[in-house]
Short mmCIF file of C-alpha atoms in Angstrom, two decimals:
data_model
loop_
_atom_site.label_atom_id
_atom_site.label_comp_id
_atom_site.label_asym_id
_atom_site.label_seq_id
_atom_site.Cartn_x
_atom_site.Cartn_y
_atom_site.Cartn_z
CA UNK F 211 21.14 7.49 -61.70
CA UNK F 212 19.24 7.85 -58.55
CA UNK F 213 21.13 11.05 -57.85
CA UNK F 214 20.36 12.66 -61.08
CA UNK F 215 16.79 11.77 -60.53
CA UNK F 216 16.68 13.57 -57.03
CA UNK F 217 18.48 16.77 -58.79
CA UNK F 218 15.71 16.32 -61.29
CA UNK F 219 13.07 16.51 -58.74
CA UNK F 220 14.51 19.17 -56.81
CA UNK F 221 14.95 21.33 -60.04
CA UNK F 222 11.34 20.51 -60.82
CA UNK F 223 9.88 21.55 -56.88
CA UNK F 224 11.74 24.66 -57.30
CA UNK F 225 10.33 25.60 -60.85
CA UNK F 226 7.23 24.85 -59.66
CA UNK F 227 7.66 27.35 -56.95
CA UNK F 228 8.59 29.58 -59.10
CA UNK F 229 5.20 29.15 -61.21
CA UNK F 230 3.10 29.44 -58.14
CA UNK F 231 4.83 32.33 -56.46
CA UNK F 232 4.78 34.22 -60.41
CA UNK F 233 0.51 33.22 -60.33
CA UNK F 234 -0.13 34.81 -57.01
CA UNK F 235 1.21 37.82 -58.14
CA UNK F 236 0.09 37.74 -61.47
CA UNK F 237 -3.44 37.46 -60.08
CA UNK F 238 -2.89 39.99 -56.79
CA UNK F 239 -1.25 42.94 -59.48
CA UNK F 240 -4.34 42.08 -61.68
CA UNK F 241 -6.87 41.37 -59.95
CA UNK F 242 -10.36 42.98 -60.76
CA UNK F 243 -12.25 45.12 -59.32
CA UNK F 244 -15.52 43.80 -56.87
CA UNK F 245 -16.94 46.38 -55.26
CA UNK F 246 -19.84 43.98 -55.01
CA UNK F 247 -17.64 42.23 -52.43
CA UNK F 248 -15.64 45.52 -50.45
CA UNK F 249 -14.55 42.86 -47.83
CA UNK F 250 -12.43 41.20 -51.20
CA UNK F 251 -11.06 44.29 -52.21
CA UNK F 252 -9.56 45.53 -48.07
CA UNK F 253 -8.56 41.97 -48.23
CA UNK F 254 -6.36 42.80 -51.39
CA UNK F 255 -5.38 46.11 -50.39
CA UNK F 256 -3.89 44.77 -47.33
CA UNK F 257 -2.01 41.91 -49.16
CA UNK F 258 -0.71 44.49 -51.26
CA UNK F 259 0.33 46.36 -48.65
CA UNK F 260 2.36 43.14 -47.33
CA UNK F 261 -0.42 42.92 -44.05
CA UNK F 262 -0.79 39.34 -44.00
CA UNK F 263 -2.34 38.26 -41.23
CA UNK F 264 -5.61 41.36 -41.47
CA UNK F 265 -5.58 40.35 -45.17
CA UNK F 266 -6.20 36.64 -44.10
CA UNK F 267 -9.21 37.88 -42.03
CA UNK F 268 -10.83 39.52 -44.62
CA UNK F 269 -10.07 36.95 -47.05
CA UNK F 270 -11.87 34.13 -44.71
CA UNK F 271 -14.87 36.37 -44.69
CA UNK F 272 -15.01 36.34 -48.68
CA UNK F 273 -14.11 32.79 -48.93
CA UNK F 274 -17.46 32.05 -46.52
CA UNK F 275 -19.31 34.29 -49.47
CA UNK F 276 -17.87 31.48 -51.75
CA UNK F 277 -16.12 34.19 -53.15
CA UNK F 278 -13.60 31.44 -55.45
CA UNK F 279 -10.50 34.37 -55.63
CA UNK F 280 -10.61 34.63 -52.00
CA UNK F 281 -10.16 30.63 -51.75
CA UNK F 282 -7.20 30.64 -54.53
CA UNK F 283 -5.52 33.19 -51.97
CA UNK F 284 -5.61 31.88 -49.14
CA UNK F 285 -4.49 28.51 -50.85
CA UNK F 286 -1.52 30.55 -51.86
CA UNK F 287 -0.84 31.76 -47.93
CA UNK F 288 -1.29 28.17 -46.16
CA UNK F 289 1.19 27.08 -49.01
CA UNK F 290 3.93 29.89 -48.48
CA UNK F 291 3.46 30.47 -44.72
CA UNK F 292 2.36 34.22 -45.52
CA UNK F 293 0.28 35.28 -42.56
CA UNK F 294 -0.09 31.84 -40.80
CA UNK F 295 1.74 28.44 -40.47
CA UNK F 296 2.71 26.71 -43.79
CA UNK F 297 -0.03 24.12 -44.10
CA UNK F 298 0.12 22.06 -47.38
CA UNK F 299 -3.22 20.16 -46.77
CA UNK F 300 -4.80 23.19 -46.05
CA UNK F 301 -3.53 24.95 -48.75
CA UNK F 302 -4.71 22.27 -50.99
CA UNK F 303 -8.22 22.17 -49.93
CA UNK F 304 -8.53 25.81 -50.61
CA UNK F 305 -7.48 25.74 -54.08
CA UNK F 306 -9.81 23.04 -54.71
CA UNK F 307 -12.76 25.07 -53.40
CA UNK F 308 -11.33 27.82 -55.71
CA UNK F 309 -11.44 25.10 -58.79
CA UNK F 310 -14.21 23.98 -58.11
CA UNK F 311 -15.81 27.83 -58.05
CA UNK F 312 -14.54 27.97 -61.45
CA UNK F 313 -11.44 30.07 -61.17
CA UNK F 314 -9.02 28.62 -63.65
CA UNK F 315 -5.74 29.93 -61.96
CA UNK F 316 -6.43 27.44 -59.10
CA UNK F 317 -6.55 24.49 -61.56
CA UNK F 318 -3.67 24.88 -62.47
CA UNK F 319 -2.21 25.91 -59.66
CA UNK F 320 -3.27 22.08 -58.59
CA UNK F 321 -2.06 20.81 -61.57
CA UNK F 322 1.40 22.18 -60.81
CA UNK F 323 0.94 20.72 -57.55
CA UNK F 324 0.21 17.35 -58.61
CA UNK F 325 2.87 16.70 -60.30
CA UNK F 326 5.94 19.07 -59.20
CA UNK F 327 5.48 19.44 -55.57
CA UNK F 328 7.56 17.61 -52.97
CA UNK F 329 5.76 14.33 -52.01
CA UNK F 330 6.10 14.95 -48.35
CA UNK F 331 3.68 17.74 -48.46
CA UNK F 332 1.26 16.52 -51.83
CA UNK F 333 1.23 13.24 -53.14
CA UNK F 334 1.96 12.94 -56.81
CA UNK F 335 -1.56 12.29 -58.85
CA UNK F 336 -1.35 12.53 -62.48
CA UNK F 337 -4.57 11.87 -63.68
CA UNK F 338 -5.82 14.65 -61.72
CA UNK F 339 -3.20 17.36 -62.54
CA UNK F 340 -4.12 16.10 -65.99
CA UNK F 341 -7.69 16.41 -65.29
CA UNK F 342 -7.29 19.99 -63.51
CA UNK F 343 -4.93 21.26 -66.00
CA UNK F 344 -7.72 20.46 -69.20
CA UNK F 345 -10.30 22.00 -67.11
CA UNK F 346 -8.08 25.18 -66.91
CA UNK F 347 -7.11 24.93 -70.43
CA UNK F 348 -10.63 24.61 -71.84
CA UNK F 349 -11.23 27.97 -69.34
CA UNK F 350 -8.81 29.63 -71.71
CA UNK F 351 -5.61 29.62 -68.85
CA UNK F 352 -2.50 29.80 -71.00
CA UNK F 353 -0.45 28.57 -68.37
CA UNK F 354 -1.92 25.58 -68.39
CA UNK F 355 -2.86 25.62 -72.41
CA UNK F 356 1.68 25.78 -72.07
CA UNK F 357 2.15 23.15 -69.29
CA UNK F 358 0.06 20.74 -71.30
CA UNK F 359 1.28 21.59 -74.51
CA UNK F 360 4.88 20.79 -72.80
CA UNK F 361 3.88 17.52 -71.26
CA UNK F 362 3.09 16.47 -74.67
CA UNK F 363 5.88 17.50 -76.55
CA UNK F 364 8.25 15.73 -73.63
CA UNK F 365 5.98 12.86 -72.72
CA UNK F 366 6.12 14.38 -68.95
CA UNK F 367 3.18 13.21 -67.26
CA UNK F 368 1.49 11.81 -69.80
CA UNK F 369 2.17 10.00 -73.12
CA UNK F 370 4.07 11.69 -75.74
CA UNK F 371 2.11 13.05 -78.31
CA UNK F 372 3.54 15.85 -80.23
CA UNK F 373 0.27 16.57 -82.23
CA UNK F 374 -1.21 17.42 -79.55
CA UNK F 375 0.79 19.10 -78.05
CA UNK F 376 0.66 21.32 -81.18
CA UNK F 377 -3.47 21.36 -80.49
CA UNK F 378 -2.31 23.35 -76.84
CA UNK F 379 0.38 25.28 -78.38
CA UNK F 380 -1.81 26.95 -80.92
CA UNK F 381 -4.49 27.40 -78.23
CA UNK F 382 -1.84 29.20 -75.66
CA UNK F 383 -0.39 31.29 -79.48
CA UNK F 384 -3.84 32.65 -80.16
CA UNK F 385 -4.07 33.79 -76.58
CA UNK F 386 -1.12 35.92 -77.20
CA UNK F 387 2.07 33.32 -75.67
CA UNK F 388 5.02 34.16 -77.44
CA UNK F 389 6.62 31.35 -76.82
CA UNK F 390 4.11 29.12 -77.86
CA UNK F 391 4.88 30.62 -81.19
CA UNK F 392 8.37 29.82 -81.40
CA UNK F 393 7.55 26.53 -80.30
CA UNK F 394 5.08 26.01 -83.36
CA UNK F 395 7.69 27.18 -85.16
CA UNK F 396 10.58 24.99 -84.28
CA UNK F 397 7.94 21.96 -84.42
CA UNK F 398 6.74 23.15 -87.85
CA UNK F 399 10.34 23.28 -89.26
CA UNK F 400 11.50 19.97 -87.86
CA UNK F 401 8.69 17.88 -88.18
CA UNK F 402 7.70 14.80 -85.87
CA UNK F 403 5.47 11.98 -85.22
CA UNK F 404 2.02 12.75 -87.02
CA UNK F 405 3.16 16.30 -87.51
CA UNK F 406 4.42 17.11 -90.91
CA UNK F 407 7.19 19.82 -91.88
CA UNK F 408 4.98 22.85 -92.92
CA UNK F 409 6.59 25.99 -94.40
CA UNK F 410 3.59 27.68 -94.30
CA UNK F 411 2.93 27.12 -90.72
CA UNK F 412 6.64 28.43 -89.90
CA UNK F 413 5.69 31.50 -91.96
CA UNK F 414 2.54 31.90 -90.27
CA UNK F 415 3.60 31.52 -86.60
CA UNK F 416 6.74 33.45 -87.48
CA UNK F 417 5.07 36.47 -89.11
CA UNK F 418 2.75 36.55 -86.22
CA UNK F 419 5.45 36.70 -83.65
CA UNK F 420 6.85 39.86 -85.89
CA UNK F 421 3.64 41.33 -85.77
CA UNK F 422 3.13 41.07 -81.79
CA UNK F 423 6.34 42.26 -80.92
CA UNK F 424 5.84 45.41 -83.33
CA UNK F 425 2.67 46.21 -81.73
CA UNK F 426 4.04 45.27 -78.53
CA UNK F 427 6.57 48.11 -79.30
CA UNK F 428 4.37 50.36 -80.15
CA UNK F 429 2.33 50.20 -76.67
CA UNK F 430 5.63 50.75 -75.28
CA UNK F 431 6.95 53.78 -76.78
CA UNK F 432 4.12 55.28 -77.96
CA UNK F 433 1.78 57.96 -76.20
CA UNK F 434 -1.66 56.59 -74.84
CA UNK F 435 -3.40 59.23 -77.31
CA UNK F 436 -1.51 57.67 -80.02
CA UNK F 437 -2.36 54.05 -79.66
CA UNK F 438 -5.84 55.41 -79.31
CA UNK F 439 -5.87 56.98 -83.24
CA UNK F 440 -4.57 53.45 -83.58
CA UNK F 441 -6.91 51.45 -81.98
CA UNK F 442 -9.68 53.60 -83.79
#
């Protein structure tokens, strides 16, 4: 028992580092624009050019603008040892300068953290991954609106609740998660505690999942000029 609870944990730390190392570049391939703040966008530029340690400089200087992206960055560096010593505790006080600047990505980030990363670097605390990750579900973060929505269903990390876990799942479907989708569907079908088998609610999450992946489709093999006429 005790060994399939360490395989457990280790399976959760690494899908957890998955998660963070998948939000880091999420955010770096996404980020937008601030030509308000040039020294954020060299600081990004050299990041992307895989110059760590000039990209940390700059980043400093936009974290001392409270600049909260520049704080959720250089969370993500002290964590993964890119451009300076790995440094959990510093790592951590970062993101929580980043979540407390507002920047949703860094709640959950801590959320993750909270709960999934190896206690010899961050203590377990599940009240406040649950705390972080509603504060970066009410800020519309589908990654956490989904890691809610699973502890719910499972009764990871909190109590098991499966209509509300339905309440995050529809939050994280409108938002465009296709997999939230299939799990409405699959709960819809099934049925369970406090949530009723609904045919219409199968139909409805599984005709929107049609829809998506047709226009999906259509982005993807379509000319832009096209999908403009369409748009219009």
């Amino acid at each position: 028992m005790a060994i399939e609870k360490q395989a457990f944990k280790t399976k959760s730390v690494l899908c957890a580092a998955v998660l963070l190392a998948g939000m880091l570049v999420a955010y770096v391939r996404h980020a937008p624009r601030t030509p308000d703040v040039p020294v954020m966008e060299q600081a990004l530029s050299l990041y992307k050019r895989g110059d760590y340690k000039n990209a940390l400089t700059f980043l400093a200087q936009a974290d001392l603008m409270n600049v909260p992206d520049a704080a959720f960055v250089l969370g993500a560096m002290h964590l993964s040892g890119k451009g300076t010593d790995a440094d959990a505790a510093k790592a951590l006080k970062y993101y929580e300068r980043a979540a407390d600047g507002g920047f949703a990505p860094a709640m959950t980030t801590l959320a993750v953290l909270y709960t999934d990363a190896d206690e010899k670097y961050v203590k377990n605390d599940f009240e406040k991954a649950r705390s972080y990750a509603e504060k970066a579900a009410d800020a519309g973060d589908v990654e956490a609106q989904m890691m809610l929505a699973r502890w719910y269903e499972n009764g990871e990390n909190v109590i098991k609740d499966v209509s509300k876990a339905v309440e995050y799942y529809k939050r994280a479907a409108r938002n465009g998660n296709q997999g939230a989708k299939m799990a409405l569907v699959l709960i819809y079908q099934n049925g369970a505690k406090n949530v009723k088998i609904d045919r219409k609610e199968v139909d409805r999450w599984e005709d929107s999942i049609k829809k998506q992946i047709r226009f999906e489709n259509i982005f993807q093999n379509r000319p832009a000029d096209h999908i403009e006429k369409i748009a219009r």
